[in-house]
Amino acid sequence: MLKIIQRYIAFNFLPPFLLSSIFFIMFLLTFQLFRIIRIVTNKEVEFSVIAELILHIAISFFPYSLPFSALLAGIYSMNKLSLDSEIIAMRSFGSDKFDLLKPLLIFGSIIALFVFAMGQKVVPYSQARFQNQVIRLTSKGVLTDIKAGHFFTDIPNVTLFATNVYKKGEVLGQVFIRAVDKNQSLERIIFAQKGVIAKTKVSEMDVPDLKINLTSGNIVQRYLGKNNIEKIIFKEYEFPLFNENIAPGFVLKDSMRSFLELYRIIFNEKNRKQAGVGIYKTELEFWTRINTPLLVMLFLLLGFNLGINKGRGRSKNTSSLAIVILVFYYILFFFGVSLGKKGDIAPFIAVFTPSVLLFWINTYLYKKLDWVN
């Protein structure tokens, strides 16, 4: 049972946490809103579809925003209590620093469990749903978006250029296409004198089927990382511009897999061999989903340590110190991830090493708190 003081601390923590969570999610949403607006413009998209896109992308931002919200709320709530001299009053009642930390640890544990649960299926599903909807909407307006003399890049991994465009985008002249397959291993460069776009009628939820019937051209293809180049001359060629075999949004990326699916791939020797070098990215995704809930606890503890001032009227520049620690953490994290993607270091080492160092920093700051134990 929490004491009155501990309940008071908990209620002081909750409002800034909720407000900062909304702020960070809205901040991240602004970057995606430009993409959504560009896609839905002139495509007669219903408001319900736009709302669904925003909802799914907002859900996918939860794991990124909640650790920062915990840090900011921890700093704000403890700093406010310090400036109001309430920390000093609590110390005079015999409360030690763990008594003050206890309600935050309980809140942090609940938030961490929530983040972990969201990462099981909800966040991957939302990311997959968002990508699929974006690709479907892109396919609906693809004919009107292709302009003569302009590069068309709305379809992921495909770059299309046509010198001439006729019949509202259905017929193309002097066509150039660069395409990379879904595994990022095969690159194709296609030149053709003429291209006719053929779109198969599908239902709202089916994978779009959009092809270009090319005539009089050639294909240059190579496997990335290899020196062998193949050249094919054709009179007629049907290029699958937009279907489930080439549109990566319909391919299950690691970020769209459930936690259990990632586990089965990583800890199954047969699946590891099939994944090839892509297994490193899969492992990074798996260990990151475990690390993110831990990051909630570590950021919350950091906020607690930096938020408490050293007595009446004395304050410290907690914001600058927090920024320095965060920059150090993420430089180390992304550097490790870049090595982990290549297999130079084990992915779990790349993910957890910055967290271990952050735990050590928290331990040091916690012991240095000005407190009579």
Coordinates of C-alpha atoms in Angstrom, one line a residue:
M1 CA 0.0 0.0 0.0
L2 CA 1.5 3.3 -1.0
K3 CA 1.8 6.0 1.6
I4 CA 0.1 9.4 1.1
I5 CA 3.4 11.0 0.1
Q6 CA 4.0 8.3 -2.5
R7 CA 0.5 8.7 -3.9
Y8 CA 1.1 12.4 -4.1
I9 CA 4.3 11.9 -6.1
A10 CA 2.4 9.5 -8.4
F11 CA -0.3 12.0 -9.1
N12 CA 2.3 14.7 -9.8
F13 CA 4.0 12.5 -12.3
L14 CA 0.9 11.4 -14.3
P15 CA -0.3 14.7 -15.9
P16 CA 3.1 15.7 -17.3
F17 CA 3.6 12.1 -18.6
L18 CA 0.3 12.1 -20.4
L19 CA 0.8 15.6 -21.9
S20 CA 4.4 14.9 -23.0
S21 CA 3.2 11.6 -24.6
I22 CA 0.6 13.4 -26.6
F23 CA 3.2 16.1 -27.6
F24 CA 5.8 13.6 -28.8
I25 CA 3.3 11.5 -30.7
M26 CA 1.9 14.7 -32.4
F27 CA 5.4 15.9 -33.1
L28 CA 6.3 12.6 -34.8
L29 CA 3.0 12.6 -36.7
T30 CA 3.7 16.0 -38.3
F31 CA 6.5 14.3 -40.4
Q32 CA 4.1 11.6 -41.6
L33 CA 1.2 14.0 -42.2
F34 CA 3.1 15.6 -45.1
R35 CA 3.4 12.2 -46.7
I36 CA -0.3 11.4 -46.1
I37 CA -1.4 14.7 -47.5
R38 CA 0.7 14.2 -50.7
I39 CA -0.8 10.7 -51.2
V40 CA -4.4 11.6 -50.6
T41 CA -4.4 14.8 -52.7
N42 CA -6.5 14.4 -55.8
K43 CA -7.2 10.8 -55.1
E44 CA -10.7 11.2 -53.6
V45 CA -9.9 9.5 -50.4
E46 CA -12.6 9.2 -47.8
F47 CA -12.1 10.8 -44.4
S48 CA -12.4 7.5 -42.6
V49 CA -9.4 6.1 -44.6
I50 CA -7.4 9.2 -43.7
A51 CA -8.4 8.8 -40.0
E52 CA -7.4 5.1 -40.1
L53 CA -3.9 6.0 -41.5
I54 CA -3.3 8.6 -38.8
L55 CA -4.5 6.2 -36.1
H56 CA -2.2 3.4 -37.2
I57 CA 0.9 5.5 -37.6
A58 CA 0.2 7.1 -34.2
I59 CA 0.1 3.7 -32.6
S60 CA 3.4 2.8 -34.2
F61 CA 5.0 5.8 -32.5
F62 CA 4.1 4.7 -28.9
P63 CA 7.4 2.7 -28.4
Y64 CA 9.4 5.8 -29.5
S65 CA 7.5 8.5 -27.5
L66 CA 6.9 6.8 -24.1
P67 CA 10.5 6.5 -23.0
F68 CA 11.0 10.3 -23.7
S69 CA 7.8 11.1 -22.0
A70 CA 8.9 9.1 -18.9
L71 CA 12.2 11.1 -18.8
L72 CA 10.5 14.5 -19.2
A73 CA 7.8 13.7 -16.7
G74 CA 10.3 12.4 -14.2
I75 CA 12.4 15.6 -14.4
Y76 CA 9.5 17.9 -14.3
S77 CA 7.6 16.3 -11.4
M78 CA 10.7 15.9 -9.2
N79 CA 12.0 19.4 -10.1
K80 CA 8.7 20.9 -9.2
L81 CA 8.6 19.2 -5.8
S82 CA 12.1 20.4 -5.2
L83 CA 11.4 24.0 -6.1
D84 CA 8.4 24.0 -3.8
S85 CA 10.5 22.6 -1.0
E86 CA 8.2 19.6 -0.8
I87 CA 11.2 17.2 -1.1
I88 CA 12.8 18.8 2.0
A89 CA 9.5 18.4 3.9
M90 CA 9.3 14.7 2.9
R91 CA 12.9 14.2 4.1
S92 CA 12.0 15.8 7.4
F93 CA 9.2 13.2 7.8
G94 CA 11.8 10.5 7.5
S95 CA 11.3 9.5 3.9
D96 CA 14.4 8.3 2.1
K97 CA 15.0 8.6 -1.6
F98 CA 13.7 5.1 -2.4
D99 CA 10.4 6.0 -0.8
L100 CA 10.1 8.8 -3.4
L101 CA 11.3 6.5 -6.2
K102 CA 8.9 3.7 -5.4
P103 CA 5.7 5.1 -7.0
L104 CA 7.7 6.1 -10.1
L105 CA 9.0 2.6 -10.4
I106 CA 5.5 1.2 -10.2
F107 CA 4.3 3.6 -12.9
G108 CA 7.4 2.8 -15.0
S109 CA 6.8 -0.9 -14.7
I110 CA 3.2 -0.5 -15.9
I111 CA 4.3 1.7 -18.8
A112 CA 7.1 -0.8 -19.7
L113 CA 4.7 -3.7 -19.7
F114 CA 2.3 -1.7 -21.9
V115 CA 5.1 -1.0 -24.4
F116 CA 6.2 -4.6 -24.4
A117 CA 2.6 -5.8 -24.9
M118 CA 2.1 -3.3 -27.8
G119 CA 5.2 -4.6 -29.4
Q120 CA 3.9 -8.1 -29.5
K121 CA 1.3 -7.6 -32.2
V122 CA -0.4 -4.2 -32.1
V123 CA 2.5 -2.0 -33.3
P124 CA 3.6 -4.5 -36.0
Y125 CA 0.0 -4.8 -37.3
S126 CA -0.4 -1.0 -37.3
Q127 CA 2.8 -0.5 -39.3
A128 CA 1.8 -3.2 -41.8
R129 CA -1.7 -1.7 -42.1
F130 CA -0.4 1.8 -42.7
Q131 CA 2.1 0.6 -45.4
N132 CA -0.5 -1.4 -47.2
Q133 CA -3.0 1.4 -47.2
V134 CA -0.4 3.8 -48.5
I135 CA 0.5 1.5 -51.4
R136 CA -3.2 0.9 -52.2
L137 CA -3.8 4.6 -52.3
T138 CA -0.7 5.2 -54.4
S139 CA -1.9 2.6 -57.0
K140 CA -5.3 4.3 -57.3
G141 CA -3.8 7.6 -58.5
V142 CA -0.7 6.3 -60.2
L143 CA -1.9 7.0 -63.8
T144 CA -2.7 10.7 -63.1
D145 CA 0.6 11.1 -61.2
I146 CA 2.9 10.1 -64.0
K147 CA 4.0 13.2 -65.8
A148 CA 6.1 13.6 -69.0
G149 CA 9.8 14.4 -68.2
H150 CA 9.4 13.8 -64.4
F151 CA 10.7 11.0 -62.3
F152 CA 7.9 9.0 -60.6
T153 CA 8.9 7.5 -57.2
D154 CA 5.6 7.0 -55.4
I155 CA 6.0 3.2 -55.6
P156 CA 8.7 2.0 -53.2
N157 CA 11.8 0.6 -54.8
V158 CA 10.7 1.6 -58.3
T159 CA 11.8 4.7 -60.2
L160 CA 9.9 5.5 -63.5
F161 CA 10.6 8.1 -66.1
A162 CA 8.9 8.7 -69.4
T163 CA 9.8 11.3 -72.0
N164 CA 6.2 11.3 -73.4
V165 CA 2.9 10.5 -71.7
Y166 CA -0.4 10.0 -73.6
K167 CA -4.0 9.1 -72.8
K168 CA -4.0 10.3 -69.2
G169 CA -0.9 8.3 -68.3
E170 CA -1.9 5.0 -69.9
V171 CA 0.6 5.2 -72.7
L172 CA 4.3 6.1 -72.2
G173 CA 7.0 6.9 -74.7
Q174 CA 10.8 6.4 -74.2
V175 CA 10.4 4.7 -70.8
F176 CA 13.1 4.3 -68.2
I177 CA 12.6 2.0 -65.1
R178 CA 14.9 1.2 -62.2
A179 CA 13.6 -1.5 -59.9
V180 CA 15.0 -3.3 -56.9
D181 CA 13.4 -6.5 -55.7
K182 CA 11.9 -7.0 -52.3
N183 CA 15.0 -8.6 -50.9
Q184 CA 17.2 -5.6 -52.0
S185 CA 19.4 -8.1 -53.9
L186 CA 18.5 -7.7 -57.6
E187 CA 18.6 -4.4 -59.5
R188 CA 17.1 -4.0 -62.9
I189 CA 17.4 -1.1 -65.3
I190 CA 14.9 -1.2 -68.2
F191 CA 14.8 1.0 -71.3
A192 CA 11.9 0.7 -73.8
Q193 CA 10.5 2.6 -76.7
K194 CA 6.9 2.3 -75.5
G195 CA 4.9 1.2 -72.5
V196 CA 1.2 0.7 -71.9
I197 CA -0.1 0.5 -68.4
A198 CA -2.6 -2.2 -67.7
K199 CA -4.4 -2.2 -64.3
T200 CA -6.4 -5.2 -63.2
K201 CA -9.6 -4.4 -61.4
V202 CA -9.4 -5.5 -57.7
S203 CA -11.5 -5.1 -54.6
E204 CA -10.7 -2.5 -51.9
M205 CA -8.7 -4.9 -49.8
D206 CA -6.9 -6.9 -52.5
V207 CA -3.3 -6.3 -53.5
P208 CA -3.3 -3.9 -56.5
D209 CA -2.1 -5.4 -59.8
L210 CA -0.5 -2.8 -62.1
K211 CA 1.7 -3.8 -65.0
I212 CA 3.4 -2.1 -67.9
N213 CA 3.5 -3.8 -71.3
L214 CA 6.8 -2.7 -72.7
T215 CA 7.9 -3.0 -76.4
S216 CA 11.3 -2.7 -78.1
G217 CA 13.8 -2.4 -75.3
N218 CA 16.5 -4.0 -73.1
I219 CA 17.0 -5.0 -69.5
V220 CA 20.3 -4.7 -67.6
Q221 CA 20.2 -6.5 -64.3
R222 CA 22.8 -7.3 -61.7
Y223 CA 22.8 -8.8 -58.2
L224 CA 23.9 -6.2 -55.7
G225 CA 27.4 -6.9 -54.3
K226 CA 28.4 -8.9 -57.4
N227 CA 30.2 -7.9 -60.5
N228 CA 28.1 -10.1 -63.0
I229 CA 25.9 -8.1 -65.3
E230 CA 23.2 -9.5 -67.6
K231 CA 21.7 -7.8 -70.6
I232 CA 18.5 -8.9 -72.2
I233 CA 17.0 -7.5 -75.4
F234 CA 13.2 -7.9 -75.8
K235 CA 10.5 -7.1 -78.3
E236 CA 7.7 -7.4 -75.7
Y237 CA 8.0 -7.5 -71.9
E238 CA 5.4 -7.4 -69.1
F239 CA 6.8 -5.6 -66.1
P240 CA 4.9 -6.0 -62.8
L241 CA 5.0 -2.3 -61.8
F242 CA 2.7 -2.8 -58.8
N243 CA 1.8 -6.1 -57.3
E244 CA 2.6 -8.1 -54.2
N245 CA 5.8 -9.5 -55.8
I246 CA 7.5 -6.1 -56.1
A247 CA 5.7 -3.7 -53.7
P248 CA 7.6 -4.0 -50.5
G249 CA 4.7 -2.6 -48.4
F250 CA 2.9 -5.9 -48.9
V251 CA 6.0 -7.9 -47.9
L252 CA 6.3 -8.6 -44.3
K253 CA 9.2 -6.5 -43.1
D254 CA 10.8 -7.2 -39.7
S255 CA 9.1 -4.2 -38.1
M256 CA 5.8 -5.7 -39.3
R257 CA 6.4 -9.1 -37.8
S258 CA 5.0 -10.2 -34.4
F259 CA 7.3 -10.8 -31.6
L260 CA 6.7 -14.6 -31.8
E261 CA 7.4 -14.6 -35.6
L262 CA 10.8 -12.8 -34.9
Y263 CA 11.6 -15.4 -32.2
R264 CA 10.8 -18.3 -34.5
I265 CA 13.1 -16.9 -37.2
I266 CA 16.0 -16.1 -34.9
F267 CA 16.1 -19.3 -32.9
N268 CA 15.4 -21.7 -35.8
E269 CA 18.5 -22.8 -37.7
K270 CA 16.6 -23.5 -40.9
N271 CA 14.9 -20.1 -40.8
R272 CA 18.2 -18.4 -40.1
K273 CA 19.8 -19.9 -43.1
Q274 CA 16.9 -18.8 -45.3
A275 CA 17.1 -15.3 -44.0
G276 CA 20.8 -15.0 -45.0
V277 CA 22.5 -11.7 -44.1
G278 CA 19.0 -10.3 -43.4
I279 CA 19.0 -12.2 -40.1
Y280 CA 21.1 -9.4 -38.5
K281 CA 18.3 -6.9 -39.1
T282 CA 15.8 -9.4 -37.8
E283 CA 17.8 -9.8 -34.6
L284 CA 18.2 -6.1 -34.2
E285 CA 14.4 -5.7 -34.4
F286 CA 13.9 -8.5 -31.9
W287 CA 16.3 -7.3 -29.3
T288 CA 15.1 -3.7 -29.7
R289 CA 11.6 -4.7 -28.7
I290 CA 13.0 -6.2 -25.5
N291 CA 15.2 -3.2 -24.9
T292 CA 12.5 -0.5 -25.4
P293 CA 10.5 -1.4 -22.2
L294 CA 13.8 -1.4 -20.3
L295 CA 14.5 2.0 -21.7
V296 CA 11.3 3.3 -20.2
M297 CA 12.6 2.3 -16.8
L298 CA 16.1 3.7 -17.4
F299 CA 14.8 7.1 -18.7
L300 CA 12.4 7.3 -15.8
L301 CA 15.2 6.7 -13.3
L302 CA 17.3 9.3 -15.1
G303 CA 14.5 11.8 -14.8
F304 CA 14.2 11.1 -11.1
N305 CA 17.9 11.5 -10.5
L306 CA 18.2 14.8 -12.5
G307 CA 14.9 16.3 -11.2
I308 CA 15.9 16.4 -7.5
N309 CA 17.8 19.6 -6.6
K310 CA 20.4 19.7 -3.9
G311 CA 18.5 21.7 -1.4
R312 CA 16.4 24.8 -0.9
G313 CA 17.2 27.5 -3.5
R314 CA 19.8 25.4 -5.3
S315 CA 19.2 24.1 -8.7
K316 CA 21.2 22.4 -11.5
N317 CA 20.9 22.6 -15.2
T318 CA 19.1 19.3 -15.6
S319 CA 18.0 19.9 -19.2
S320 CA 21.5 20.3 -20.6
L321 CA 22.8 17.3 -18.7
A322 CA 19.8 15.1 -19.9
I323 CA 20.5 16.2 -23.5
V324 CA 24.2 15.3 -23.2
I325 CA 23.4 11.9 -21.8
L326 CA 20.7 11.2 -24.5
V327 CA 23.1 12.3 -27.3
F328 CA 25.8 10.0 -25.9
Y329 CA 23.3 7.1 -25.6
Y330 CA 21.9 7.4 -29.2
I331 CA 25.3 8.0 -30.8
L332 CA 26.5 4.8 -29.2
F333 CA 23.2 3.0 -30.1
F334 CA 23.1 3.9 -33.8
F335 CA 26.9 3.3 -34.1
G336 CA 26.3 -0.2 -32.7
V337 CA 23.3 -0.8 -34.9
S338 CA 25.3 0.1 -38.0
L339 CA 27.9 -2.5 -37.0
G340 CA 25.1 -5.0 -36.1
K341 CA 23.5 -4.8 -39.5
K342 CA 26.7 -5.9 -41.1
G343 CA 27.3 -8.7 -38.6
D344 CA 30.5 -7.0 -37.3
I345 CA 29.2 -7.3 -33.8
A346 CA 26.4 -9.4 -32.3
P347 CA 23.0 -7.5 -32.6
F348 CA 22.1 -8.0 -28.9
I349 CA 25.5 -6.4 -27.9
A350 CA 24.7 -3.4 -30.2
V351 CA 21.3 -3.0 -28.6
F352 CA 22.1 -3.6 -24.9
T353 CA 25.5 -2.0 -24.5
P354 CA 24.2 1.6 -24.5
S355 CA 21.5 0.5 -22.0
V356 CA 24.0 -1.1 -19.7
L357 CA 26.1 2.2 -19.7
L358 CA 22.9 4.2 -19.1
F359 CA 22.1 1.9 -16.1
W360 CA 25.6 2.6 -14.7
I361 CA 25.2 6.4 -15.1
N362 CA 21.8 6.1 -13.3
T363 CA 23.4 4.1 -10.5
Y364 CA 26.1 6.8 -10.1
L365 CA 23.7 9.7 -10.1
Y366 CA 21.3 7.9 -7.7
K367 CA 24.2 7.4 -5.2
K368 CA 25.3 11.0 -5.6
L369 CA 21.8 12.4 -4.6
D370 CA 22.1 14.8 -1.7
W371 CA 20.3 12.7 0.9
V372 CA 20.7 11.5 4.4
N373 CA 20.1 7.7 4.3

